[in-house]
Short mmCIF file of C-alpha atoms in Angstrom, two decimals:
data_model
loop_
_atom_site.label_atom_id
_atom_site.label_comp_id
_atom_site.label_asym_id
_atom_site.label_seq_id
_atom_site.Cartn_x
_atom_site.Cartn_y
_atom_site.Cartn_z
CA UNK H 668 -3.26 -45.95 -37.12
CA UNK H 669 -6.10 -44.30 -39.64
CA UNK H 670 -8.52 -46.77 -41.14
CA UNK H 671 -8.62 -49.53 -43.11
CA UNK H 672 -11.38 -48.22 -46.59
CA UNK H 673 -12.62 -49.97 -49.45
CA UNK H 674 -10.12 -49.59 -53.11
CA UNK H 675 -14.13 -49.25 -54.51
CA UNK H 676 -15.90 -46.42 -54.96
CA UNK H 677 -19.27 -48.03 -54.75
CA UNK H 678 -21.44 -45.08 -53.95
CA UNK H 679 -19.49 -42.14 -55.56
CA UNK H 680 -22.72 -41.03 -57.06
CA UNK H 681 -24.12 -41.45 -54.81
CA UNK H 682 -22.36 -39.06 -52.36
CA UNK H 683 -21.60 -41.20 -49.63
CA UNK H 684 -18.79 -42.25 -49.58
CA UNK H 685 -17.50 -41.27 -46.06
CA UNK H 686 -21.27 -43.04 -44.79
CA UNK H 687 -19.29 -45.67 -45.21
CA UNK H 688 -16.60 -47.37 -43.48
CA UNK H 689 -15.69 -51.50 -43.97
CA UNK H 690 -13.42 -51.03 -41.69
CA UNK H 691 -14.81 -50.09 -38.78
CA UNK H 692 -17.81 -52.54 -39.26
CA UNK H 693 -15.51 -55.58 -39.01
CA UNK H 694 -14.39 -54.02 -35.61
CA UNK H 695 -18.53 -53.62 -34.17
CA UNK H 696 -20.11 -56.02 -35.84
CA UNK H 697 -23.22 -53.11 -36.02
CA UNK H 698 -24.01 -52.29 -39.11
CA UNK H 699 -25.56 -48.76 -38.50
CA UNK H 700 -21.48 -47.66 -39.36
CA UNK H 701 -22.37 -48.78 -42.74
CA UNK H 702 -25.82 -47.65 -43.44
CA UNK H 703 -26.72 -46.11 -46.29
CA UNK H 704 -29.09 -43.59 -44.59
CA UNK H 705 -31.39 -42.83 -47.97
CA UNK H 706 -34.57 -41.64 -48.34
CA UNK H 707 -36.81 -44.15 -49.47
CA UNK H 708 -37.58 -42.22 -52.87
CA UNK H 709 -33.77 -42.96 -53.46
CA UNK H 710 -34.33 -46.64 -51.82
CA UNK H 711 -36.14 -47.02 -54.61
CA UNK H 712 -34.64 -46.19 -56.80
CA UNK H 713 -31.88 -47.73 -56.58
CA UNK H 714 -33.60 -51.33 -55.82
CA UNK H 715 -36.97 -50.69 -58.44
CA UNK H 716 -40.05 -52.04 -57.35
CA UNK H 717 -41.48 -55.94 -57.02
CA UNK H 718 -44.51 -57.58 -55.08
CA UNK H 719 -44.38 -60.90 -53.46
CA UNK H 720 -47.52 -63.06 -52.37
CA UNK H 721 -47.47 -64.09 -48.78
CA UNK H 722 -50.52 -64.78 -47.79
CA UNK H 723 -49.70 -68.12 -47.36
CA UNK H 724 -48.34 -66.99 -44.48
CA UNK H 725 -50.76 -65.26 -42.69
CA UNK H 726 -51.04 -67.76 -40.49
CA UNK H 727 -48.48 -69.43 -40.19
CA UNK H 728 -47.02 -70.47 -36.87
CA UNK H 729 -43.73 -69.19 -37.09
CA UNK H 730 -44.39 -66.10 -37.93
CA UNK H 731 -44.91 -64.87 -33.83
CA UNK H 732 -45.17 -61.08 -32.60
CA UNK H 733 -42.99 -60.60 -29.64
CA UNK H 734 -46.20 -58.86 -27.98
CA UNK H 735 -48.28 -62.27 -27.83
CA UNK H 736 -45.35 -64.32 -26.50
CA UNK H 737 -45.05 -65.08 -23.25
CA UNK H 738 -42.46 -67.22 -21.69
CA UNK H 739 -44.73 -69.34 -20.16
CA UNK H 740 -45.60 -70.36 -23.20
CA UNK H 741 -41.92 -71.69 -24.75
CA UNK H 742 -40.58 -72.97 -21.27
CA UNK H 743 -40.47 -76.41 -21.20
CA UNK H 744 -40.36 -76.98 -16.86
CA UNK H 745 -39.44 -80.85 -17.29
CA UNK H 746 -39.42 -81.36 -13.48
CA UNK H 747 -37.64 -82.76 -10.44
CA UNK H 748 -38.83 -86.12 -12.63
CA UNK H 749 -37.25 -85.67 -15.72
CA UNK H 750 -33.90 -83.83 -14.02
CA UNK H 751 -33.82 -88.44 -12.32
CA UNK H 752 -34.05 -89.85 -15.13
CA UNK H 753 -31.88 -87.64 -17.53
CA UNK H 754 -29.17 -88.38 -14.64
CA UNK H 755 -31.06 -92.62 -14.74
CA UNK H 756 -29.93 -92.39 -18.05
CA UNK H 757 -26.45 -90.32 -17.70
CA UNK H 758 -25.50 -93.21 -15.40
CA UNK H 759 -26.90 -96.05 -17.87
CA UNK H 760 -24.87 -94.56 -20.51
CA UNK H 761 -21.28 -94.35 -18.52
CA UNK H 762 -22.37 -97.97 -17.93
CA UNK H 763 -21.48 -98.61 -21.71
CA UNK H 764 -18.18 -96.72 -21.99
CA UNK H 765 -19.03 -94.98 -25.12
CA UNK H 766 -16.92 -91.44 -26.53
CA UNK H 767 -18.96 -88.28 -26.44
CA UNK H 768 -19.32 -89.27 -30.12
CA UNK H 769 -21.61 -92.25 -29.37
CA UNK H 770 -24.66 -90.57 -27.63
CA UNK H 771 -28.01 -90.82 -29.30
CA UNK H 772 -32.01 -91.52 -28.62
CA UNK H 773 -31.11 -95.21 -28.34
CA UNK H 774 -28.46 -95.59 -25.55
CA UNK H 775 -29.35 -92.19 -23.41
CA UNK H 776 -33.12 -93.74 -22.96
CA UNK H 777 -35.36 -91.24 -21.34
CA UNK H 778 -38.25 -93.48 -21.86
CA UNK H 779 -40.97 -91.29 -19.76
CA UNK H 780 -39.19 -87.18 -20.96
CA UNK H 781 -38.90 -88.17 -24.77
CA UNK H 782 -42.72 -87.99 -25.07
CA UNK H 783 -42.14 -84.34 -23.75
CA UNK H 784 -39.50 -84.06 -25.61
CA UNK H 785 -41.03 -85.13 -28.97
CA UNK H 786 -43.43 -82.34 -28.66
CA UNK H 787 -40.87 -79.25 -28.17
CA UNK H 788 -39.66 -81.30 -31.25
CA UNK H 789 -42.07 -81.19 -33.36
CA UNK H 790 -42.56 -76.47 -31.76
CA UNK H 791 -39.04 -76.85 -33.07
CA UNK H 792 -40.06 -77.99 -36.47
CA UNK H 793 -43.57 -77.17 -37.12
CA UNK H 794 -44.71 -74.99 -34.30
CA UNK H 795 -43.07 -71.86 -33.10
CA UNK H 796 -40.07 -72.36 -33.93
CA UNK H 797 -37.84 -71.55 -30.41
CA UNK H 798 -38.67 -74.02 -26.99
CA UNK H 799 -36.09 -73.54 -23.80
CA UNK H 800 -36.11 -76.56 -21.91
CA UNK H 801 -35.52 -76.28 -18.17
CA UNK H 802 -35.15 -77.96 -14.51
CA UNK H 803 -31.47 -79.04 -15.08
CA UNK H 804 -28.86 -77.34 -12.37
CA UNK H 805 -25.19 -77.41 -14.39
CA UNK H 806 -23.98 -77.25 -10.89
CA UNK H 807 -25.02 -80.25 -9.69
CA UNK H 808 -22.60 -82.54 -12.47
CA UNK H 809 -18.99 -82.35 -13.71
CA UNK H 810 -18.11 -80.56 -17.20
CA UNK H 811 -18.09 -84.61 -19.03
CA UNK H 812 -21.65 -85.03 -17.43
CA UNK H 813 -22.31 -81.88 -17.98
CA UNK H 814 -21.65 -82.30 -22.36
CA UNK H 815 -23.29 -85.89 -21.80
CA UNK H 816 -26.30 -84.60 -20.96
CA UNK H 817 -27.12 -82.58 -22.79
CA UNK H 818 -26.01 -85.01 -26.17
CA UNK H 819 -28.25 -86.91 -25.09
CA UNK H 820 -30.84 -84.91 -24.92
CA UNK H 821 -30.10 -83.16 -28.86
CA UNK H 822 -30.43 -86.45 -29.81
CA UNK H 823 -34.12 -86.57 -29.29
CA UNK H 824 -34.36 -82.67 -30.89
CA UNK H 825 -32.39 -83.84 -34.00
CA UNK H 826 -30.88 -87.36 -35.43
CA UNK H 827 -27.51 -85.56 -36.62
CA UNK H 828 -24.87 -82.85 -34.92
CA UNK H 829 -22.67 -80.81 -37.97
CA UNK H 830 -19.84 -79.81 -38.10
CA UNK H 831 -18.84 -76.20 -36.97
CA UNK H 832 -15.48 -75.76 -38.62
CA UNK H 833 -13.19 -77.51 -40.77
CA UNK H 834 -10.94 -78.37 -37.80
CA UNK H 835 -14.31 -81.58 -36.73
CA UNK H 836 -15.31 -79.06 -33.66
CA UNK H 837 -18.96 -80.86 -33.47
CA UNK H 838 -19.41 -77.71 -30.55
CA UNK H 839 -18.13 -73.97 -29.98
CA UNK H 840 -17.81 -72.61 -25.90
CA UNK H 841 -19.05 -69.12 -26.89
CA UNK H 842 -17.69 -67.77 -24.22
CA UNK H 843 -15.53 -64.56 -23.33
CA UNK H 844 -12.60 -66.39 -20.88
CA UNK H 845 -10.89 -64.48 -17.90
CA UNK H 846 -7.86 -66.55 -18.23
CA UNK H 847 -7.38 -65.89 -22.27
CA UNK H 848 -4.74 -63.44 -22.18
CA UNK H 849 -5.28 -62.61 -26.26
CA UNK H 850 -6.70 -59.13 -25.98
CA UNK H 851 -10.69 -59.53 -27.00
CA UNK H 852 -10.01 -57.70 -30.36
CA UNK H 853 -7.87 -59.95 -31.67
CA UNK H 854 -11.06 -62.85 -30.58
CA UNK H 855 -13.96 -63.93 -33.18
CA UNK H 856 -17.02 -61.56 -31.27
CA UNK H 857 -18.47 -65.05 -29.85
CA UNK H 858 -15.25 -64.82 -27.53
CA UNK H 859 -15.79 -61.19 -25.99
CA UNK H 860 -18.90 -59.34 -23.99
CA UNK H 861 -19.91 -57.16 -26.65
CA UNK H 862 -23.17 -57.60 -28.98
CA UNK H 863 -23.61 -59.91 -32.14
CA UNK H 864 -25.89 -57.67 -35.02
CA UNK H 865 -28.38 -59.51 -36.37
CA UNK H 866 -27.97 -63.98 -37.75
CA UNK H 867 -28.30 -67.10 -37.91
CA UNK H 868 -25.78 -69.90 -39.29
CA UNK H 869 -24.86 -70.02 -42.64
CA UNK H 870 -26.39 -73.20 -43.63
CA UNK H 871 -27.58 -74.71 -39.93
CA UNK H 872 -31.39 -76.72 -39.25
CA UNK H 873 -31.31 -75.88 -35.91
CA UNK H 874 -29.53 -74.11 -33.67
CA UNK H 875 -28.86 -75.41 -29.89
CA UNK H 876 -27.93 -73.55 -26.77
CA UNK H 877 -26.82 -75.36 -23.25
CA UNK H 878 -26.41 -71.64 -20.61
CA UNK H 879 -23.76 -73.23 -18.13
CA UNK H 880 -23.77 -70.04 -17.29
CA UNK H 881 -24.63 -66.16 -16.88
CA UNK H 882 -23.02 -62.35 -17.10
CA UNK H 883 -23.33 -60.30 -14.40
CA UNK H 884 -24.84 -57.43 -16.57
CA UNK H 885 -26.16 -58.26 -20.33
CA UNK H 886 -25.22 -60.69 -23.16
CA UNK H 887 -29.78 -61.01 -23.30
CA UNK H 888 -30.22 -63.65 -26.50
CA UNK H 889 -32.48 -61.99 -28.91
CA UNK H 890 -34.54 -63.40 -31.37
CA UNK H 891 -37.03 -62.44 -34.66
CA UNK H 892 -39.43 -64.29 -36.57
CA UNK H 893 -37.53 -64.27 -39.95
CA UNK H 894 -41.14 -64.87 -41.17
CA UNK H 895 -42.83 -61.36 -39.23
CA UNK H 896 -39.92 -60.29 -40.76
CA UNK H 897 -40.50 -61.46 -44.24
CA UNK H 898 -44.23 -60.34 -44.37
CA UNK H 899 -43.25 -56.41 -43.18
CA UNK H 900 -40.75 -56.74 -46.05
CA UNK H 901 -43.61 -57.67 -47.76
CA UNK H 902 -46.42 -55.01 -47.10
CA UNK H 903 -43.79 -52.39 -46.73
CA UNK H 904 -40.44 -53.01 -48.72
CA UNK H 905 -40.58 -56.12 -51.44
CA UNK H 906 -38.41 -54.64 -53.78
CA UNK H 907 -35.96 -55.93 -50.35
CA UNK H 908 -37.50 -59.11 -50.96
CA UNK H 909 -37.05 -58.96 -53.98
CA UNK H 910 -32.78 -58.40 -52.78
CA UNK H 911 -33.14 -60.89 -50.64
CA UNK H 912 -33.94 -63.56 -53.61
CA UNK H 913 -31.20 -62.48 -56.05
CA UNK H 914 -27.97 -65.25 -56.05
CA UNK H 915 -25.90 -61.88 -55.96
CA UNK H 916 -24.69 -62.34 -52.73
CA UNK H 917 -21.27 -63.12 -51.87
CA UNK H 918 -20.94 -65.73 -49.06
CA UNK H 919 -17.48 -66.19 -48.33
CA UNK H 920 -16.04 -70.51 -47.91
CA UNK H 921 -13.91 -71.96 -46.15
CA UNK H 922 -11.70 -74.47 -47.33
CA UNK H 923 -9.77 -72.35 -49.71
CA UNK H 924 -11.26 -73.04 -53.18
CA UNK H 925 -10.83 -70.50 -55.51
CA UNK H 926 -13.13 -68.71 -56.42
CA UNK H 927 -13.03 -67.33 -51.84
CA UNK H 928 -17.15 -67.51 -52.73
CA UNK H 929 -20.71 -68.36 -53.72
CA UNK H 930 -23.40 -65.80 -54.69
CA UNK H 931 -26.49 -67.12 -53.55
CA UNK H 932 -29.33 -66.00 -53.02
CA UNK H 933 -30.56 -65.26 -48.65
CA UNK H 934 -33.85 -66.01 -48.87
CA UNK H 935 -35.70 -68.38 -50.61
CA UNK H 936 -39.60 -68.64 -50.13
CA UNK H 937 -42.03 -72.23 -50.40
CA UNK H 938 -45.33 -71.69 -50.47
CA UNK H 939 -46.51 -75.34 -51.42
CA UNK H 940 -44.52 -76.52 -47.93
CA UNK H 941 -45.07 -73.94 -46.07
CA UNK H 942 -42.20 -72.85 -45.53
CA UNK H 943 -39.57 -69.75 -46.00
CA UNK H 944 -35.62 -70.36 -45.60
CA UNK H 945 -33.94 -66.75 -44.69
CA UNK H 946 -30.37 -67.91 -44.15
CA UNK H 947 -28.27 -64.08 -42.97
CA UNK H 948 -24.89 -63.21 -41.43
CA UNK H 949 -23.72 -60.58 -42.63
CA UNK H 950 -20.31 -61.06 -41.47
CA UNK H 951 -19.53 -63.29 -44.04
CA UNK H 952 -20.92 -61.04 -46.79
CA UNK H 953 -18.65 -59.62 -49.18
CA UNK H 954 -15.20 -58.82 -48.32
CA UNK H 955 -13.17 -58.49 -45.53
CA UNK H 956 -10.16 -56.70 -45.33
CA UNK H 957 -7.70 -59.97 -44.65
CA UNK H 958 -9.29 -60.82 -48.55
CA UNK H 959 -7.64 -58.16 -49.84
CA UNK H 960 -3.63 -58.21 -51.40
CA UNK H 961 -1.06 -55.42 -51.65
CA UNK H 962 -2.70 -54.35 -54.93
CA UNK H 963 -5.47 -53.00 -53.21
CA UNK H 964 -7.82 -55.59 -55.32
CA UNK H 965 -9.96 -58.64 -53.94
CA UNK H 966 -11.38 -61.49 -55.09
CA UNK H 967 -14.81 -61.24 -52.92
CA UNK H 968 -16.51 -59.23 -54.42
CA UNK H 969 -17.96 -55.81 -52.22
CA UNK H 970 -21.85 -55.60 -51.69
CA UNK H 971 -23.39 -53.02 -53.65
CA UNK H 972 -25.53 -50.38 -52.63
CA UNK H 973 -28.59 -52.13 -52.35
CA UNK H 974 -27.53 -55.05 -50.97
CA UNK H 975 -26.18 -53.01 -48.04
CA UNK H 976 -29.82 -50.59 -48.11
CA UNK H 977 -31.09 -54.08 -48.09
CA UNK H 978 -29.68 -55.41 -45.11
CA UNK H 979 -29.84 -52.24 -43.28
CA UNK H 980 -33.72 -52.78 -43.44
CA UNK H 981 -33.74 -56.50 -42.32
CA UNK H 982 -31.87 -55.00 -39.11
CA UNK H 983 -34.21 -52.24 -38.58
CA UNK H 984 -36.86 -54.49 -38.96
CA UNK H 985 -34.94 -57.30 -37.02
CA UNK H 986 -35.19 -54.98 -34.46
CA UNK H 987 -38.80 -53.30 -34.65
CA UNK H 988 -39.86 -57.65 -34.05
CA UNK H 989 -37.48 -58.24 -30.90
CA UNK H 990 -37.94 -61.12 -28.21
CA UNK H 991 -35.55 -61.54 -25.35
CA UNK H 992 -35.74 -65.16 -24.27
CA UNK H 993 -35.65 -65.30 -20.85
CA UNK H 994 -33.11 -67.43 -19.75
CA UNK H 995 -31.61 -69.22 -16.90
CA UNK H 996 -28.03 -71.30 -16.21
CA UNK H 997 -29.28 -74.39 -17.18
CA UNK H 998 -31.52 -74.46 -19.70
CA UNK H 999 -31.51 -75.47 -23.30
CA UNK H 1000 -32.36 -72.57 -26.27
CA UNK H 1001 -34.10 -74.77 -29.50
CA UNK H 1002 -34.42 -72.70 -32.19
CA UNK H 1003 -35.16 -73.30 -35.51
CA UNK H 1004 -32.17 -71.61 -37.39
CA UNK H 1005 -34.16 -70.61 -40.83
CA UNK H 1006 -36.55 -69.39 -39.53
CA UNK H 1007 -34.98 -67.30 -37.15
CA UNK H 1008 -32.26 -63.98 -36.28
CA UNK H 1009 -31.04 -63.68 -33.57
CA UNK H 1010 -28.58 -61.26 -31.94
CA UNK H 1011 -27.01 -60.86 -28.33
CA UNK H 1012 -26.31 -57.10 -25.95
CA UNK H 1013 -23.33 -56.82 -24.36
CA UNK H 1014 -23.03 -58.13 -21.25
CA UNK H 1015 -19.83 -57.78 -18.73
CA UNK H 1016 -18.80 -60.61 -16.49
CA UNK H 1017 -18.08 -60.72 -12.21
CA UNK H 1018 -15.38 -60.22 -10.95
CA UNK H 1019 -14.45 -62.96 -9.68
CA UNK H 1020 -15.74 -66.59 -10.84
CA UNK H 1021 -17.62 -67.64 -13.40
CA UNK H 1022 -18.95 -65.28 -17.41
CA UNK H 1023 -21.55 -65.43 -19.13
CA UNK H 1024 -20.86 -69.44 -20.80
CA UNK H 1025 -22.90 -70.71 -23.12
CA UNK H 1026 -22.12 -74.38 -25.75
CA UNK H 1027 -23.28 -74.16 -29.13
CA UNK H 1028 -24.37 -77.29 -31.15
CA UNK H 1029 -25.77 -77.55 -34.84
CA UNK H 1030 -29.01 -80.52 -34.90
CA UNK H 1031 -30.87 -81.71 -37.88
CA UNK H 1032 -34.10 -83.62 -37.85
CA UNK H 1033 -34.05 -86.05 -41.10
CA UNK H 1034 -37.55 -86.75 -40.27
CA UNK H 1035 -38.90 -83.40 -39.82
CA UNK H 1036 -36.64 -81.17 -41.91
CA UNK H 1037 -36.99 -79.80 -44.89
CA UNK H 1038 -35.00 -79.51 -47.95
CA UNK H 1039 -32.87 -77.53 -48.57
CA UNK H 1040 -32.40 -75.61 -51.68
CA UNK H 1041 -29.70 -76.10 -54.56
CA UNK H 1042 -28.97 -72.24 -54.29
CA UNK H 1043 -28.34 -72.54 -50.91
CA UNK H 1044 -26.89 -76.16 -50.65
CA UNK H 1045 -22.81 -74.55 -49.69
CA UNK H 1046 -22.03 -74.01 -47.02
CA UNK H 1047 -25.14 -76.79 -44.90
CA UNK H 1048 -22.80 -79.31 -46.58
CA UNK H 1049 -19.83 -77.93 -44.20
CA UNK H 1050 -22.58 -78.48 -41.90
CA UNK H 1051 -24.35 -81.47 -42.34
CA UNK H 1052 -22.49 -82.73 -45.76
CA UNK H 1053 -20.35 -86.00 -46.01
CA UNK H 1054 -17.40 -86.26 -43.44
CA UNK H 1055 -14.31 -88.30 -42.05
CA UNK H 1056 -13.83 -89.32 -38.77
CA UNK H 1057 -16.85 -88.66 -35.53
CA UNK H 1058 -15.75 -84.62 -35.06
CA UNK H 1059 -14.20 -83.16 -31.74
CA UNK H 1060 -16.76 -82.80 -28.60
CA UNK H 1061 -13.50 -80.09 -26.23
CA UNK H 1062 -15.42 -80.36 -22.39
CA UNK H 1063 -13.90 -77.13 -21.55
CA UNK H 1064 -12.98 -73.50 -22.81
CA UNK H 1065 -9.22 -73.55 -24.37
CA UNK H 1066 -7.28 -72.53 -21.33
CA UNK H 1067 -4.96 -70.69 -24.01
CA UNK H 1068 -6.68 -68.56 -26.64
CA UNK H 1069 -5.31 -68.36 -30.03
CA UNK H 1070 -5.82 -65.52 -32.32
CA UNK H 1071 -7.66 -65.98 -35.43
CA UNK H 1072 -5.72 -64.57 -38.65
CA UNK H 1073 -9.29 -63.71 -39.51
CA UNK H 1074 -12.42 -63.45 -37.83
CA UNK H 1075 -14.96 -62.98 -40.29
CA UNK H 1076 -18.38 -64.50 -39.62
CA UNK H 1077 -20.21 -65.14 -37.21
CA UNK H 1078 -21.20 -68.80 -37.17
CA UNK H 1079 -20.72 -71.46 -39.08
CA UNK H 1080 -16.73 -71.54 -40.97
CA UNK H 1081 -15.04 -67.95 -40.71
CA UNK H 1082 -11.90 -68.35 -42.28
CA UNK H 1083 -9.66 -70.09 -40.84
CA UNK H 1084 -5.91 -69.45 -40.41
CA UNK H 1085 -4.67 -71.85 -42.70
CA UNK H 1086 -6.51 -70.06 -45.37
CA UNK H 1087 -5.01 -69.10 -48.62
CA UNK H 1088 -7.50 -65.74 -48.69
CA UNK H 1089 -6.65 -63.95 -51.60
CA UNK H 1090 -7.21 -67.14 -53.31
CA UNK H 1091 -3.68 -66.25 -54.99
CA UNK H 1092 -0.90 -68.02 -52.52
CA UNK H 1093 -0.44 -64.84 -50.85
CA UNK H 1094 -0.86 -64.97 -47.16
#
């Protein structure tokens, strides 16, 4: 079957039609398949010139470089006493006979561990921006108890949990279960063993990941400081900063609105509060083949040559400053999602037994979180805005995987099966 190609021709003037193959990008989630390989003099002509004064980022705690980071500097070991306290907190919570959505720091008491967790919370919000909590062995607990422990500890980091889809799921199992019969090419990227390119979970303050088990080979999680990336862009590619700040990026949104997208910036800088937000998920930017109508048009505009080149350069700089997280089974990874990009390499699971399995939560701390600018609030409100009901907390991956009709998006609120992606009643 011939690969699908866009029915527009945004790069005809540049003679780059053969470089851009949208369908290959959506299948592989790799930037390299659609990057514009231009000399820098041509890149400059695409963007124009502009410089941003970013001296205020010079000594920012989150503007780190990987060479200066050692694993023992971001790993917090709760120790035997902390493990015992978690077990006692779990037992007391279970005696209350409450449901998972009711877990809070007020009923999951960790009296001495609390100080460690508050320090970790401050590090995530005001320090380097990421922490790994270590010391718990998931093999020692049932799947239900693992979830309660995870929620109990997470309550000390964020007082609000965000929705992860329109179905009301409050957590996602990131794995490629051996029990699933659905071919990997018909699943979302997080449910395969493929690598995931640089992105963040759009509209999410704090990303939490509970590592239940690891892959046999590969599957490493990488992070890169958005502040360091922005500093490099300011020095070498200031035109990219200009492009990222323009409210012209078509971001797919869910829920059958018309149009099927918003136009918003991907970068917001707030020097008064010593803060930036970089919110990029290439899987939700521009046209997805599934949104193309039968007449070849789409309700979502394609990315421009300038925007495509912006993503290529962003990916290049993020890879330059990547840090591999040293994770072990039982770890809880806490990442300031607005201040970091993350990626994953491909992996292979063992032939028998558990494979790579992470459990994802979205968190927000009302006291420490920075305000989300109006231009970037739509996806944020999808996760943390007013809601009906308390949400769903599946304790384990589904036994059967239902192939989604649309696999756009690496993070929250991908296109859903019941969405009218064309906005015109067509499937």
